[in-house]
JSON list of C-alpha atoms in Angstrom, two decimals:
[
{"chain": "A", "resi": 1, "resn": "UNK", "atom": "CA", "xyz": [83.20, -38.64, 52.36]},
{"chain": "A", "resi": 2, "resn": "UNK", "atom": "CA", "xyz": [79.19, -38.92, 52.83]},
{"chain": "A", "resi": 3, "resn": "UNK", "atom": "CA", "xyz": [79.47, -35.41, 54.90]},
{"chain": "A", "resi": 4, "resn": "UNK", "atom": "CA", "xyz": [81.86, -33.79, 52.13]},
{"chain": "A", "resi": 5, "resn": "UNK", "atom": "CA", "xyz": [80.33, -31.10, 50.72]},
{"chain": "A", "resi": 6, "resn": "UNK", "atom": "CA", "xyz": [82.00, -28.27, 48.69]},
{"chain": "A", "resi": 7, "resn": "UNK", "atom": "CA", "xyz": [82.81, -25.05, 50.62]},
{"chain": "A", "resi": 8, "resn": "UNK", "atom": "CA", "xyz": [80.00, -22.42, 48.67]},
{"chain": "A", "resi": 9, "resn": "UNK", "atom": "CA", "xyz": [77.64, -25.38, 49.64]},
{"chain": "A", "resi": 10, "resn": "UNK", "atom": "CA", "xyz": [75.68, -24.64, 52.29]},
{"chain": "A", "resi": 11, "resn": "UNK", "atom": "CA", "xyz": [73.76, -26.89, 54.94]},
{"chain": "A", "resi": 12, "resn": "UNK", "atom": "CA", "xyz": [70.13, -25.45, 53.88]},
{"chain": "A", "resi": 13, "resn": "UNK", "atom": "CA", "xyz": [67.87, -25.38, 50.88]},
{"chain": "A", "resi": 14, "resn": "UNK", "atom": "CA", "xyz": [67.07, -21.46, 50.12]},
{"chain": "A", "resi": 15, "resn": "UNK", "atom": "CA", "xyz": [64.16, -20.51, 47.77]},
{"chain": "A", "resi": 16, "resn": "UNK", "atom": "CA", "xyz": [66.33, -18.42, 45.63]},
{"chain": "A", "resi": 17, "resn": "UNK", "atom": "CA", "xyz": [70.10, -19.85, 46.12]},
{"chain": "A", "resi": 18, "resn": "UNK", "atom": "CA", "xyz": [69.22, -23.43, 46.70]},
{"chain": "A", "resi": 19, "resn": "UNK", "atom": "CA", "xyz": [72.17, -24.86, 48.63]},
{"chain": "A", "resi": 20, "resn": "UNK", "atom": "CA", "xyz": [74.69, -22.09, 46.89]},
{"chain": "A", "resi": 21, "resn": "UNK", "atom": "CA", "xyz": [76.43, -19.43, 49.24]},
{"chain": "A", "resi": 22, "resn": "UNK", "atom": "CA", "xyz": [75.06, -16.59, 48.69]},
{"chain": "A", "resi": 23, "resn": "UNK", "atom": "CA", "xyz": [78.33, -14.43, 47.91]},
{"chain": "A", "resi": 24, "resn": "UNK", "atom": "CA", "xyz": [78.93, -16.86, 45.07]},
{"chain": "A", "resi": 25, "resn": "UNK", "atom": "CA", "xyz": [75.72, -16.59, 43.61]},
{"chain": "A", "resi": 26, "resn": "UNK", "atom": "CA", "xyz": [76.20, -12.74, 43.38]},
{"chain": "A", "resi": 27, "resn": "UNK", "atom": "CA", "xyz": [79.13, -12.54, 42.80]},
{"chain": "A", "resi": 28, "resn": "UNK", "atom": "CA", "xyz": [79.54, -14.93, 39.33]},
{"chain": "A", "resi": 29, "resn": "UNK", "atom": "CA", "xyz": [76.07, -13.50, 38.54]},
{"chain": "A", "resi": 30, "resn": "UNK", "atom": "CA", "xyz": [77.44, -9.61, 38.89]},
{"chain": "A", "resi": 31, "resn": "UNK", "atom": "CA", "xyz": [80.52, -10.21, 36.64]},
{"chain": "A", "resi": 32, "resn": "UNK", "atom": "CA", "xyz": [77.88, -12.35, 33.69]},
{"chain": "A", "resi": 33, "resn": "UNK", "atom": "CA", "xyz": [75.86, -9.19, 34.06]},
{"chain": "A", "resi": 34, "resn": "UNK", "atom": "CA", "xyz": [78.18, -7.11, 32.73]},
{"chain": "A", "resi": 35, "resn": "UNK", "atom": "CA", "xyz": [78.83, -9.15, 29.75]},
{"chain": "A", "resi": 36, "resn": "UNK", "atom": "CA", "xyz": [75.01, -7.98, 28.56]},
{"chain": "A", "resi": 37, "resn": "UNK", "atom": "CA", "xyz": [73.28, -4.84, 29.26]},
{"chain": "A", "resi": 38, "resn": "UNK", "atom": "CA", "xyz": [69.95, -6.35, 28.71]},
{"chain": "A", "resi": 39, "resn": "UNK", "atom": "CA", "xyz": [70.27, -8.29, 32.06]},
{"chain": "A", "resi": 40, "resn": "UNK", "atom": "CA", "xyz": [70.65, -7.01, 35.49]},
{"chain": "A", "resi": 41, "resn": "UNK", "atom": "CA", "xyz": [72.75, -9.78, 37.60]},
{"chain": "A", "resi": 42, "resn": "UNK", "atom": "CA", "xyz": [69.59, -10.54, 39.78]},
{"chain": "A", "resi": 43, "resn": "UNK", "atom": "CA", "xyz": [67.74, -12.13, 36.59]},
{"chain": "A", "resi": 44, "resn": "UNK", "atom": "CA", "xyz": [71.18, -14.40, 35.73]},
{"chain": "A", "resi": 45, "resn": "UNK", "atom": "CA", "xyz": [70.74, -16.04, 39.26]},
{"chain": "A", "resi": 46, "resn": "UNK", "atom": "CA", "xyz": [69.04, -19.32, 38.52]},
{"chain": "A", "resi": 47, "resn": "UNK", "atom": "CA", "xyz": [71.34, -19.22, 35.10]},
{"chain": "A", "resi": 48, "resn": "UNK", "atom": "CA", "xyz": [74.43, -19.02, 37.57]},
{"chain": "A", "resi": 49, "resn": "UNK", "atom": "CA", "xyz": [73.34, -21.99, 39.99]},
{"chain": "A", "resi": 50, "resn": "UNK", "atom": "CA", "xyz": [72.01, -24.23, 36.98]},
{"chain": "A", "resi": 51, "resn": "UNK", "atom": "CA", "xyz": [76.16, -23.66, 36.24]},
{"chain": "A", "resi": 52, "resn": "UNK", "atom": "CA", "xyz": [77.31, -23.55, 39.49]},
{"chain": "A", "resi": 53, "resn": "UNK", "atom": "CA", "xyz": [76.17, -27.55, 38.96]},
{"chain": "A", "resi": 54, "resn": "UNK", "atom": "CA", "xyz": [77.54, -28.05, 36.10]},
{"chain": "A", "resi": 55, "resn": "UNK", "atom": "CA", "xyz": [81.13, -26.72, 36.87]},
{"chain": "A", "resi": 56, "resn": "UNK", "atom": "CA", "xyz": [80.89, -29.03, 39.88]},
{"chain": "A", "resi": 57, "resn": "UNK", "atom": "CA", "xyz": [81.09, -32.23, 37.30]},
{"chain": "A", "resi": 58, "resn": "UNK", "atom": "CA", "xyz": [84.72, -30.80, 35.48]},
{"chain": "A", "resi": 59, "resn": "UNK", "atom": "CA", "xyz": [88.01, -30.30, 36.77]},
{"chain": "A", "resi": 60, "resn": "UNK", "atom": "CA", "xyz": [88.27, -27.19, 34.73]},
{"chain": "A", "resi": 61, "resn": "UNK", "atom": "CA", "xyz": [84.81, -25.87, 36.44]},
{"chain": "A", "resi": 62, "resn": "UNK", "atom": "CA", "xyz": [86.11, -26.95, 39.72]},
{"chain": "A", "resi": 63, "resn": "UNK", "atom": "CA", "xyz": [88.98, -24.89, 39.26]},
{"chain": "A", "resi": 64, "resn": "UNK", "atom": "CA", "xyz": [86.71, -21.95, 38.12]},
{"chain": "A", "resi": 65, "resn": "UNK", "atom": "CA", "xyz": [84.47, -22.10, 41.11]},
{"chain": "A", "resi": 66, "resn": "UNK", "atom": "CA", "xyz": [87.60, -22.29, 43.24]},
{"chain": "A", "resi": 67, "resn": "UNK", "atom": "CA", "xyz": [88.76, -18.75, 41.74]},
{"chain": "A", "resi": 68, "resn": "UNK", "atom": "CA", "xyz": [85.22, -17.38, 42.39]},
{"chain": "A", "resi": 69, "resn": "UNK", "atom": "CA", "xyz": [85.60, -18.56, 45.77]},
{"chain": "A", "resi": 70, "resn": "UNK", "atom": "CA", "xyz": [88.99, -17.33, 46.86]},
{"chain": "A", "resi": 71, "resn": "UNK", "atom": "CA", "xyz": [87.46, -13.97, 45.50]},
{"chain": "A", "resi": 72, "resn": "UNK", "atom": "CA", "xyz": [84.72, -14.67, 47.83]},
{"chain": "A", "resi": 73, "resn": "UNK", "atom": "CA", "xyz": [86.72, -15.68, 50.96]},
{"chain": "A", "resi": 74, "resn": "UNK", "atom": "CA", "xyz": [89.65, -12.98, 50.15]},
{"chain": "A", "resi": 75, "resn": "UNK", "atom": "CA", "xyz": [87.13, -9.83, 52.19]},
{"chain": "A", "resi": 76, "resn": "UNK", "atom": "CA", "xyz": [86.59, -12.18, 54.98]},
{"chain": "A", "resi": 77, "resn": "UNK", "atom": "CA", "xyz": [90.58, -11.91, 55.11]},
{"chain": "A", "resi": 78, "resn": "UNK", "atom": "CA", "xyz": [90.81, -8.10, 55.21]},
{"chain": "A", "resi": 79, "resn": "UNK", "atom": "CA", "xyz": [92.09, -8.22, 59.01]},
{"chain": "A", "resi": 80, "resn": "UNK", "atom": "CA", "xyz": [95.53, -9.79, 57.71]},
{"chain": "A", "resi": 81, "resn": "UNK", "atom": "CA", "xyz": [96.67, -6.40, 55.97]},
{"chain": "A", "resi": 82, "resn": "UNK", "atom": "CA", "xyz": [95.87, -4.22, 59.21]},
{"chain": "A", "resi": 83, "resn": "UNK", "atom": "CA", "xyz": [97.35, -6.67, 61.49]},
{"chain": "A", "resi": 84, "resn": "UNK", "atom": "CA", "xyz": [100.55, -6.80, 59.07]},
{"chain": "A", "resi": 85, "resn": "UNK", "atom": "CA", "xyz": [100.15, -2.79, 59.61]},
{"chain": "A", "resi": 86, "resn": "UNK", "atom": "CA", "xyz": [100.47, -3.40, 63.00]},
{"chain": "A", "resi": 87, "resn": "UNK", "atom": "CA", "xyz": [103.49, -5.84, 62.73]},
{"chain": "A", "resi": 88, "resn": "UNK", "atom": "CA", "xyz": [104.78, -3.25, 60.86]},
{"chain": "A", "resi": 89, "resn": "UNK", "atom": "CA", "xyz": [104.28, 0.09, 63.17]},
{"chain": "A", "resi": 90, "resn": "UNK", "atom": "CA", "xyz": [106.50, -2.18, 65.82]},
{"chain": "A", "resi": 91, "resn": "UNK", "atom": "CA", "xyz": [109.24, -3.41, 63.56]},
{"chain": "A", "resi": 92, "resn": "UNK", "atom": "CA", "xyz": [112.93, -2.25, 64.67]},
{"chain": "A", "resi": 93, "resn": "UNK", "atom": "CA", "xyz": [113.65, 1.11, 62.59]},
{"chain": "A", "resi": 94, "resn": "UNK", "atom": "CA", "xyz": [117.07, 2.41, 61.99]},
{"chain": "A", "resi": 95, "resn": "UNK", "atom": "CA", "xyz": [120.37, 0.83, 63.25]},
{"chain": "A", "resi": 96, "resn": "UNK", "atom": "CA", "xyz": [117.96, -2.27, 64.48]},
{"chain": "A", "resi": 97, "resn": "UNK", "atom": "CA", "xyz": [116.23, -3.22, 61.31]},
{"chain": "A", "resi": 98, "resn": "UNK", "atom": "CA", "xyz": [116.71, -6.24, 58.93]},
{"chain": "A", "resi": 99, "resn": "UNK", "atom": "CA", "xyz": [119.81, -8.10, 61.29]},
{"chain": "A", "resi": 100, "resn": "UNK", "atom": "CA", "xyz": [119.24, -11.55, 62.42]},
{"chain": "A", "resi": 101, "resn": "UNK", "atom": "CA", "xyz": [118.05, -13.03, 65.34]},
{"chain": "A", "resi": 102, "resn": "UNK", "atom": "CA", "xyz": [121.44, -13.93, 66.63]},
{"chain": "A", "resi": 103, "resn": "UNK", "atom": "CA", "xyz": [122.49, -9.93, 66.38]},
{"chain": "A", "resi": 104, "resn": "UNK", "atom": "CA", "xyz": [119.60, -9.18, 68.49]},
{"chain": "A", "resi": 105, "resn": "UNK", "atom": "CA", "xyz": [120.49, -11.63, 70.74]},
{"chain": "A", "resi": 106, "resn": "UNK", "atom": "CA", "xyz": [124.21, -10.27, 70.88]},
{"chain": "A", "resi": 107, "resn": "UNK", "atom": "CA", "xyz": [122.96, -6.78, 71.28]},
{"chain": "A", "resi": 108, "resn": "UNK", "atom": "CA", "xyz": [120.11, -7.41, 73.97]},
{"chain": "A", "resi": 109, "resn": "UNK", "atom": "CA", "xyz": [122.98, -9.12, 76.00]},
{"chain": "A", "resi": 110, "resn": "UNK", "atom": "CA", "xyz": [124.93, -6.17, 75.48]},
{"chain": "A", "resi": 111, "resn": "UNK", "atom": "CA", "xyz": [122.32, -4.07, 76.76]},
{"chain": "A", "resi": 112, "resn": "UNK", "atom": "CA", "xyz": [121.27, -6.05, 79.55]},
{"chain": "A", "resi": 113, "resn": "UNK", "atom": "CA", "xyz": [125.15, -5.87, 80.37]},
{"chain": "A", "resi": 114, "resn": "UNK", "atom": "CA", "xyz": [124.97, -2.70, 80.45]},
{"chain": "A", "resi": 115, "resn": "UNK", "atom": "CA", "xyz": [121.91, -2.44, 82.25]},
{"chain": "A", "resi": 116, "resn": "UNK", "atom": "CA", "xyz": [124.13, -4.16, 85.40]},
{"chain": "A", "resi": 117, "resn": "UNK", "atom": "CA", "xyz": [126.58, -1.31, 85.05]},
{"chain": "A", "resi": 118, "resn": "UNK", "atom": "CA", "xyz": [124.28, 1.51, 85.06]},
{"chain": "A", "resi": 119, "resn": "UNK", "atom": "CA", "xyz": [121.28, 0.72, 85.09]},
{"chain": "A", "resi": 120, "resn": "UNK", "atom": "CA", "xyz": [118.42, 0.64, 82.82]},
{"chain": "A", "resi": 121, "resn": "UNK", "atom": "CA", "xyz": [117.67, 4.57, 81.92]},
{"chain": "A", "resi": 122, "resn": "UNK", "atom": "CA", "xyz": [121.20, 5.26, 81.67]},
{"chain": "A", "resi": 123, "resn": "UNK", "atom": "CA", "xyz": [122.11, 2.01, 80.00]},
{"chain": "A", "resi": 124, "resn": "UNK", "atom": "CA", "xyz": [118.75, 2.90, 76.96]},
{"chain": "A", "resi": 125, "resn": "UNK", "atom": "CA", "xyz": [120.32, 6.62, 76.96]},
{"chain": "A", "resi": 126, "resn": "UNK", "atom": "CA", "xyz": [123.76, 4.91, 75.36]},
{"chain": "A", "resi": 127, "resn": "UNK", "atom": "CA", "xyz": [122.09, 2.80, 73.20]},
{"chain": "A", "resi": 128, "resn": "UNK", "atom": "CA", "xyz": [120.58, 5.55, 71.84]},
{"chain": "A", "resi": 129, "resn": "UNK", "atom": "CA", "xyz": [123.13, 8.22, 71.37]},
{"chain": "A", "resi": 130, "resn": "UNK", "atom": "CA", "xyz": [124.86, 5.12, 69.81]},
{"chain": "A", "resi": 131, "resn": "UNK", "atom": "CA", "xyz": [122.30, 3.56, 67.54]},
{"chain": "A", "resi": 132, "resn": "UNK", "atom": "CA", "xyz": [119.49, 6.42, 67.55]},
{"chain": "A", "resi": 133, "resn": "UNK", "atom": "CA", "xyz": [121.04, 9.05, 65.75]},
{"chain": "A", "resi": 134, "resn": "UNK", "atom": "CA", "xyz": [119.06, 8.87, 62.45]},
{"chain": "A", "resi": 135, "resn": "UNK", "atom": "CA", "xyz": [115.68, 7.53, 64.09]},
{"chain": "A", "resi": 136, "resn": "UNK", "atom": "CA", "xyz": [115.27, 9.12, 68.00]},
{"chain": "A", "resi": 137, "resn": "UNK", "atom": "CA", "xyz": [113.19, 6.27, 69.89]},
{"chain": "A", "resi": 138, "resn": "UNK", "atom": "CA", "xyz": [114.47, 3.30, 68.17]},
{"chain": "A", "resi": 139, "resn": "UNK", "atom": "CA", "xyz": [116.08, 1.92, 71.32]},
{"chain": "A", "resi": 140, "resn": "UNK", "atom": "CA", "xyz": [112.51, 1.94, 73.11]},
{"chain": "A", "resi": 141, "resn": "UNK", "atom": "CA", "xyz": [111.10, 0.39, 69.72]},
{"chain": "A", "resi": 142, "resn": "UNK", "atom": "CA", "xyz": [113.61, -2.11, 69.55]},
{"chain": "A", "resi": 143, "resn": "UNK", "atom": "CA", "xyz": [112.81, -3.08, 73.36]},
{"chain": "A", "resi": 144, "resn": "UNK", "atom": "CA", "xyz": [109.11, -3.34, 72.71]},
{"chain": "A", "resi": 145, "resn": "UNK", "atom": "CA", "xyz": [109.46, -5.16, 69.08]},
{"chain": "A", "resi": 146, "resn": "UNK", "atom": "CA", "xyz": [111.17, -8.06, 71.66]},
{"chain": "A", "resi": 147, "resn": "UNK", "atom": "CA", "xyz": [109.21, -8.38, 73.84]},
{"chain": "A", "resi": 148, "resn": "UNK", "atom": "CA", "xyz": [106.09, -8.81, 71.48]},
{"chain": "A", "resi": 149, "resn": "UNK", "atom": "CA", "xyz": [108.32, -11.06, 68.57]},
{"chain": "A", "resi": 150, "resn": "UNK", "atom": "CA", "xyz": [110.93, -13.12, 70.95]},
{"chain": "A", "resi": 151, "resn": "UNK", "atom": "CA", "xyz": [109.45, -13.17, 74.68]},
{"chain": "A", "resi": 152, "resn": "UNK", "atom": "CA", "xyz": [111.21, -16.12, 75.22]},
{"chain": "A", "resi": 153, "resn": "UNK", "atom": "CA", "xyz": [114.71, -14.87, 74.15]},
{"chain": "A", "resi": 154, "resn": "UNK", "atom": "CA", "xyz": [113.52, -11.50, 76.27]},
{"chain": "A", "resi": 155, "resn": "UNK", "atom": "CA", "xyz": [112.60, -13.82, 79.52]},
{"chain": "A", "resi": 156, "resn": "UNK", "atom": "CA", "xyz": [115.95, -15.96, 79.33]},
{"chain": "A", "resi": 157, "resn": "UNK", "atom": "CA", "xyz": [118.31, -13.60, 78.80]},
{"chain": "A", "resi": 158, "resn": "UNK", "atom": "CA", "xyz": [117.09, -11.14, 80.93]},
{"chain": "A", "resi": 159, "resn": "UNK", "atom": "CA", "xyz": [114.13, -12.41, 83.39]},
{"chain": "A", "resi": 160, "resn": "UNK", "atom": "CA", "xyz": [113.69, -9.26, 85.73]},
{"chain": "A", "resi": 161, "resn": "UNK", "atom": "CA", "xyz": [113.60, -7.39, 82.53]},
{"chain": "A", "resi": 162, "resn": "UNK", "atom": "CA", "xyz": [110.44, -9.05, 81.60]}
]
C-alpha cells in the first residue's frame, strides 16, 4: 500500500500541477470555467488541485475524480472503435452472418467436403451461387472471417487449407 498512489497522481512534483496529471487539471478546470465568464480555465488551476485534494478525502469526491478520469482515459481508448471497424469490415455478410459457431463448423466441413470432390475454385464457385446470391463475395469473406476469428477450428478441420 506504501507505493499506492491514485491513477491522475503522478511520480513528479510540477511547478504548476504539483503531482496532478495534467489532463485532469485541464480538464475539471475547462468545464469550472464555463460556469463563470470572468475566469479563463488557466486561472481556476490551483483552485482545481487545492480540490483535486480535497475530493481525495470523500467517497463521493473519489467517485467524482473517477468520472473526470474515465473522461480523461476514454481518448487514449479511441483505437477500440477503429479496430471494432475493422472486426466489422471482415464479419460474414449475407447467408453467413449471425449463425453459431457450430453452423460454421457444419458448413466449413461441408465445404472442405466439397473441396475433395472438386476442388477448391470449383467447390467456392457452389458455395457461392448457393449462398452468394444477395451479397457476391461472401463465400471469400466467410473464408477469410475464419481464418482471422477461429484458426484453430480452420487448422483442424482442414490443415492443408490453412
Amino acid at each position: 500500500m506504501r507505493g499506492w498512489r491514485f491513477p491522475w497522481r503522478t511520480a513528479t512534483r510540477d511547478k504548476i500541477y504539483q503531482t496532478c496529471d495534467r489532463r485532469l487539471v485541464e480538464l475539471i478546470a475547462k468545464q469550472r470555467a464555463k460556469w463563470s465568464e470572468r475566469e479563463s480555465w488557466q486561472e481556476k488551476i490551483p483552485t482545481v488541485i487545492k480540490s483535486i485534494n480535497n475530493l481525495e478525502g470523500s467517497k463521493a469526491g473519489l467517485e467524482e475524480l473517477l468520472g473526470y478520469w474515465s473522461q480523461v482515459v476514454k481518448p487514449s481508448a479511441i483505437p477500440e472503435p477503429t479496430t471494432q471497424q475493422k472486426l466489422d469490415e471482415t464479419q460474414p455478410i449475407g447467408y453467413y452472418s449471425n449463425r453459431s459457431l457450430d453452423w460454421h463448423k457444419a458448413t466449413f466441413s461441408e465445404l472442405l467436403d466439397r473441396m475433395d470432390e472438386v476442388g477448391k475454385d470449383k467447390a467456392i464457385a457452389s458455395f457461392s451461387s448457393r449462398y452468394d446470391q444477395q451479397n457476391p463475395g461472401a463465400t471469400l469473406k466467410w473464408l477469410d472471417w475464419l481464418k482471422l476469428t477461429h484458426t484453430q477450428m480452420y487448422v483442424y478441420l482442414h490443415p492443408q487449407a490453412a
